[in-house]
Coordinates of C-alpha atoms in Angstrom, one line a residue:
M226 CA -106.5 -0.9 -196.3
V227 CA -103.4 -1.2 -194.5
G228 CA -101.1 -2.2 -197.3
S229 CA -100.0 -5.7 -196.5
V230 CA -100.7 -9.5 -197.5
L231 CA -103.9 -11.3 -196.2
V232 CA -102.9 -14.6 -195.0
G233 CA -104.8 -17.6 -193.7
C234 CA -104.2 -19.8 -190.6
G235 CA -103.6 -22.7 -192.6
S236 CA -101.6 -21.4 -195.5
S237 CA -98.3 -22.2 -196.1
S238 CA -95.2 -20.9 -198.2
D239 CA -91.7 -22.2 -199.5
E240 CA -90.0 -19.0 -198.3
P241 CA -88.8 -19.1 -194.9
A242 CA -90.1 -16.7 -192.2
S243 CA -86.8 -15.9 -190.9
D244 CA -85.7 -13.5 -193.7
K245 CA -85.0 -10.3 -192.2
A246 CA -84.9 -6.6 -193.4
G247 CA -81.2 -5.4 -193.1
P248 CA -80.1 -3.2 -190.3
A249 CA -82.0 -0.1 -190.0
A250 CA -80.1 3.3 -190.4
R251 CA -79.9 5.6 -187.4
T252 CA -82.9 8.2 -187.8
E253 CA -81.6 11.9 -188.4
V254 CA -83.2 14.3 -186.1
T255 CA -82.1 17.5 -188.2
V256 CA -85.2 19.0 -189.9
E257 CA -84.7 20.8 -193.0
P258 CA -86.5 24.1 -193.4
I259 CA -89.9 23.9 -195.2
K260 CA -90.7 26.7 -197.6
A261 CA -94.1 27.8 -198.2
S262 CA -95.2 27.1 -201.8
T263 CA -98.5 26.8 -203.9
E264 CA -96.8 23.9 -206.0
V265 CA -95.3 20.8 -204.4
T266 CA -94.3 17.4 -206.1
D267 CA -94.7 14.5 -203.4
T268 CA -92.7 11.4 -202.5
N269 CA -94.3 9.5 -205.6
G270 CA -93.7 12.3 -208.1
V271 CA -97.5 13.5 -208.0
K272 CA -97.5 17.2 -208.7
V273 CA -99.7 19.3 -207.1
S274 CA -100.5 23.0 -207.8
L275 CA -103.0 25.4 -206.2
K276 CA -103.8 29.2 -206.9
K277 CA -103.6 29.9 -203.2
E278 CA -103.3 28.2 -199.7
P279 CA -106.1 25.8 -199.5
E280 CA -108.6 26.8 -196.8
R281 CA -111.1 23.9 -197.1
I282 CA -109.7 20.4 -197.1
V283 CA -111.5 17.3 -197.3
C284 CA -109.9 14.2 -196.2
L285 CA -110.7 10.7 -197.5
F286 CA -108.2 8.6 -195.5
A287 CA -106.7 9.3 -192.0
L288 CA -103.3 10.4 -193.1
C289 CA -105.0 13.4 -194.1
D290 CA -106.5 13.9 -190.8
D291 CA -103.3 13.3 -188.9
I292 CA -101.2 15.7 -191.0
L293 CA -103.9 18.4 -190.6
T294 CA -104.1 18.0 -186.8
E295 CA -100.4 18.3 -186.7
L296 CA -100.7 21.5 -188.6
G297 CA -103.3 22.7 -186.3
I298 CA -106.1 22.6 -189.2
V299 CA -109.3 21.0 -188.6
P300 CA -110.4 19.5 -192.0
T301 CA -113.8 20.7 -193.7
A302 CA -115.2 17.0 -193.8
T303 CA -113.6 13.6 -193.3
N304 CA -114.6 10.0 -193.5
S305 CA -112.0 8.8 -190.9
A306 CA -112.8 8.1 -187.0
L307 CA -109.3 9.2 -186.3
L308 CA -109.9 12.9 -185.2
S309 CA -112.3 11.5 -182.2
H310 CA -109.4 9.6 -180.5
P311 CA -108.1 11.5 -177.3
G312 CA -104.6 12.1 -179.0
F313 CA -105.9 14.2 -181.8
L314 CA -109.2 16.2 -181.4
G315 CA -111.2 14.4 -178.8
E316 CA -115.0 13.2 -179.6
E317 CA -116.4 16.8 -179.0
K318 CA -114.0 18.8 -181.2
A319 CA -113.9 16.3 -183.9
K320 CA -117.6 17.0 -184.4
K321 CA -116.3 20.4 -186.1
A322 CA -115.7 18.2 -189.4
D323 CA -118.7 16.8 -191.2
V324 CA -118.7 13.4 -192.2
I325 CA -118.5 12.3 -195.7
P326 CA -121.1 9.5 -196.1
G327 CA -120.3 6.4 -198.4
G328 CA -117.6 5.1 -195.9
F329 CA -113.9 4.7 -196.9
I330 CA -114.2 2.8 -200.0
A331 CA -116.8 4.7 -201.6
P332 CA -117.4 8.3 -200.5
E333 CA -119.9 10.2 -202.0
V334 CA -118.7 12.5 -204.8
E335 CA -121.6 14.8 -204.6
A336 CA -121.0 15.2 -200.5
I337 CA -117.5 15.8 -201.2
L338 CA -118.2 18.6 -203.6
S339 CA -121.2 19.9 -201.5
H340 CA -118.4 21.3 -199.2
K341 CA -116.6 23.4 -202.0
P342 CA -113.2 22.2 -201.1
D343 CA -109.9 23.8 -202.2
L344 CA -108.3 20.5 -201.8
V345 CA -109.4 16.8 -201.6
I346 CA -106.7 14.4 -200.2
G347 CA -107.1 10.5 -200.7
L348 CA -105.5 7.4 -200.9
G349 CA -104.2 6.7 -204.3
D350 CA -104.9 3.1 -204.7
T351 CA -108.6 3.5 -203.5
H352 CA -109.7 6.9 -204.3
G353 CA -107.8 7.3 -207.4
K354 CA -111.3 6.3 -209.2
L355 CA -112.7 9.5 -208.0
A356 CA -110.2 11.7 -209.8
P357 CA -112.4 12.1 -213.2
A358 CA -115.3 13.1 -211.0
L359 CA -113.5 15.6 -209.3
K360 CA -111.6 17.2 -212.1
G361 CA -112.4 20.8 -212.8
A362 CA -114.4 21.0 -209.4
T363 CA -111.5 20.8 -207.3
T364 CA -108.0 19.6 -206.7
F365 CA -107.6 15.9 -206.0
W366 CA -104.4 14.7 -204.4
P367 CA -103.8 11.0 -204.2
M368 CA -101.2 10.1 -201.7
Q369 CA -99.6 6.5 -201.4
P370 CA -97.7 6.1 -198.2
E371 CA -95.5 2.9 -197.5
T372 CA -93.0 4.0 -195.1
W373 CA -92.8 6.5 -192.2
E374 CA -90.4 8.6 -194.4
D375 CA -93.1 8.8 -197.0
S376 CA -95.4 10.1 -194.2
V377 CA -93.0 12.7 -193.2
G378 CA -92.7 13.8 -196.7
Y379 CA -96.5 14.4 -197.1
L380 CA -96.4 16.4 -193.8
R381 CA -93.8 18.7 -195.1
D382 CA -95.7 19.0 -198.7
V383 CA -98.9 19.8 -197.0
A384 CA -97.3 22.3 -194.6
A385 CA -95.7 24.0 -197.6
L386 CA -99.0 24.5 -199.4
T387 CA -101.1 25.7 -196.1
G388 CA -98.3 27.9 -195.3
R389 CA -98.2 26.3 -191.8
T390 CA -94.3 25.6 -192.5
A391 CA -93.5 26.3 -188.6
Q392 CA -96.0 23.8 -187.3
G393 CA -94.7 21.3 -189.8
E394 CA -91.0 21.6 -189.0
K395 CA -92.2 21.3 -185.4
A396 CA -94.1 18.0 -185.7
E397 CA -91.6 16.4 -187.7
K398 CA -88.7 17.3 -185.5
A399 CA -90.9 15.9 -182.2
F400 CA -91.4 12.6 -184.2
R401 CA -87.8 12.2 -185.4
A402 CA -86.6 12.9 -181.9
K403 CA -89.1 10.3 -180.4
L404 CA -88.1 7.7 -182.9
A405 CA -84.2 8.1 -182.6
D406 CA -84.8 8.0 -178.7
A407 CA -86.5 4.8 -179.3
E408 CA -83.7 3.3 -181.4
K409 CA -81.3 4.0 -178.9
T410 CA -82.4 1.1 -176.8
P411 CA -84.1 -1.6 -179.1
S412 CA -86.0 -4.4 -177.5
D413 CA -84.3 -8.0 -178.2
K414 CA -87.9 -9.2 -178.1
T415 CA -89.5 -10.4 -181.4
A416 CA -92.5 -8.4 -182.2
L417 CA -95.2 -8.9 -184.9
I418 CA -98.1 -6.8 -186.1
I419 CA -101.3 -8.5 -187.4
Y420 CA -104.6 -7.1 -188.7
G421 CA -107.8 -8.5 -189.8
S422 CA -111.5 -9.3 -188.8
D423 CA -111.4 -13.0 -188.5
E424 CA -109.1 -15.9 -189.0
N425 CA -108.0 -14.8 -192.4
F426 CA -105.5 -12.4 -190.9
G427 CA -102.6 -10.3 -192.4
V428 CA -99.2 -9.6 -191.2
A429 CA -97.9 -6.0 -191.5
T430 CA -94.5 -5.8 -193.1
P431 CA -92.1 -3.1 -193.4
E432 CA -92.1 -2.7 -196.8
A433 CA -95.7 -1.9 -197.4
D434 CA -96.9 -0.9 -194.0
V435 CA -96.2 2.6 -192.5
T436 CA -96.5 1.5 -188.8
A437 CA -94.4 -1.8 -189.2
S438 CA -91.7 0.3 -191.1
L439 CA -90.7 1.6 -187.6
F440 CA -90.4 -1.9 -186.0
P441 CA -87.0 -3.0 -187.3
K442 CA -85.6 0.1 -185.4
I443 CA -86.9 -0.8 -182.2
A444 CA -87.3 -4.8 -181.9
E445 CA -86.7 -7.9 -183.7
Y446 CA -89.2 -7.8 -186.7
P447 CA -88.1 -11.0 -188.9
W448 CA -91.1 -10.4 -191.3
K449 CA -90.9 -9.4 -195.1
S450 CA -93.3 -9.0 -197.8
R451 CA -94.0 -11.7 -199.8
G452 CA -96.0 -9.8 -202.4
V453 CA -99.4 -10.3 -203.7
E454 CA -99.4 -14.1 -203.5
G455 CA -97.5 -14.4 -200.2
S456 CA -98.7 -15.1 -196.9
Y457 CA -97.6 -16.3 -193.2
S458 CA -99.1 -19.1 -191.6
L459 CA -99.9 -19.6 -187.7
E460 CA -97.2 -22.3 -188.0
E461 CA -94.4 -19.9 -189.2
I462 CA -95.4 -17.4 -186.3
L463 CA -95.1 -20.2 -184.0
A464 CA -91.8 -20.9 -185.3
Q465 CA -90.3 -17.6 -185.0
G466 CA -91.2 -17.5 -181.1
V467 CA -93.0 -14.0 -181.3
D468 CA -92.6 -12.4 -177.8
V469 CA -95.0 -9.6 -178.2
L470 CA -98.0 -9.6 -180.5
F471 CA -99.8 -6.3 -181.6
V472 CA -103.3 -7.1 -182.9
E473 CA -105.2 -4.3 -185.2
T474 CA -108.9 -5.6 -185.2
M475 CA -110.5 -4.1 -188.3
S476 CA -114.4 -3.9 -188.9
F477 CA -115.5 -4.7 -192.1
G478 CA -119.5 -4.7 -192.6
G479 CA -121.1 -6.9 -189.9
A480 CA -117.8 -8.0 -188.2
D481 CA -117.6 -7.4 -184.5
G482 CA -115.3 -8.9 -181.9
K483 CA -111.7 -8.9 -181.2
L484 CA -109.3 -10.6 -183.7
S485 CA -107.2 -12.3 -181.1
E486 CA -110.5 -13.5 -179.6
K487 CA -111.4 -15.3 -182.8
L488 CA -107.9 -16.5 -183.4
A489 CA -108.0 -18.2 -180.0
A490 CA -110.1 -20.9 -181.5
N491 CA -107.2 -22.2 -183.3
P492 CA -105.1 -24.4 -181.2
L493 CA -101.6 -23.1 -182.5
W494 CA -102.7 -19.7 -181.1
S495 CA -102.3 -20.7 -177.4
K496 CA -98.7 -22.1 -178.2
I497 CA -97.4 -18.8 -179.3
P498 CA -94.8 -17.3 -176.4
A499 CA -96.8 -13.9 -176.7
V500 CA -100.0 -15.4 -176.0
K501 CA -98.7 -18.0 -173.3
N502 CA -97.2 -14.8 -171.4
G503 CA -100.1 -12.5 -171.9
D504 CA -98.4 -10.2 -174.2
V505 CA -101.0 -9.7 -176.8
H506 CA -102.0 -6.2 -177.1
E507 CA -105.1 -5.2 -179.2
V508 CA -104.6 -1.9 -180.3
N509 CA -106.3 1.1 -181.7
S510 CA -106.6 0.4 -185.3
E511 CA -107.5 4.0 -186.4
V512 CA -104.3 4.9 -185.0
W513 CA -102.2 1.9 -185.9
A514 CA -103.2 0.7 -189.2
K515 CA -105.0 3.9 -190.6
G516 CA -103.3 7.2 -189.1
R517 CA -99.9 6.8 -190.7
G518 CA -98.8 10.2 -189.7
T519 CA -96.4 11.6 -187.4
R520 CA -98.9 11.9 -184.6
S521 CA -100.2 8.4 -184.9
L522 CA -96.8 7.1 -185.5
G523 CA -95.8 8.7 -182.1
I524 CA -98.7 7.1 -180.3
V525 CA -97.6 3.8 -181.7
L526 CA -93.9 4.3 -180.4
D527 CA -95.3 5.1 -176.9
E528 CA -97.4 2.0 -176.8
A529 CA -95.0 -0.3 -178.7
T530 CA -92.0 0.5 -176.4
A531 CA -93.8 0.2 -173.2
A532 CA -95.0 -3.3 -174.4
L533 CA -91.5 -4.2 -175.7
R534 CA -89.7 -3.5 -172.4

């Protein structure tokens, strides 16, 4: 769900964990003007063309909700819980958006179309299979963000299509300014983001996870994607001397409880410096793992920089 590699506590790899991404370039705070348009081509080359500004938008993943909130728009319907977060609409106002049944993986097409949407936005590798069923009835936009720059690009594109250009520019500028400010005084602590529901956890890497793509700018983050077959073990994590650990507990089916509590059963867990020093932070997965947009990432920066001081 968050675009990284699942790993097991006992797994191993021949590739050293110390491979680091190169130095991150300074964030540019200047924001180019956004021009309203009924047609855009996104960061992945997907062309979206509408006859008029969309008024009824259905969100099938949280980046859509994040973007619309930044633009002052409430989606007609959604299958994300992000809007209930106090940093977004809050529980009461979030009720304005109907809920699409079927969950994130299999949202019901009939329910989507019952809202007569002008635009449906989903995650490409998850919801792309819905395209044939939606064709002719609405416009479907498969997004596939991998970095924070991708998310900013999608914000700009939606702002152009909805005519909310001033709101889009304001949101982008605020986020860029926050990121630029955070990277002025990066922490010398080693950070790590893991996610999962049980001992088969995943490591969020900057190449494939939007939230993790921020971290080389604000901390030591020696984690690189190893592709589909790659993995990081607790042994490797222990060897890196992780100072601050961020944990995204994901709920799949009947899974419950905190991921950090489940990993505590492994004797290696207690030896990690972040665990020994009480610097393990269970974070809101709706924001950290699923939000991916400028508002979510702004919250991540606030929480991460506070923990990394």
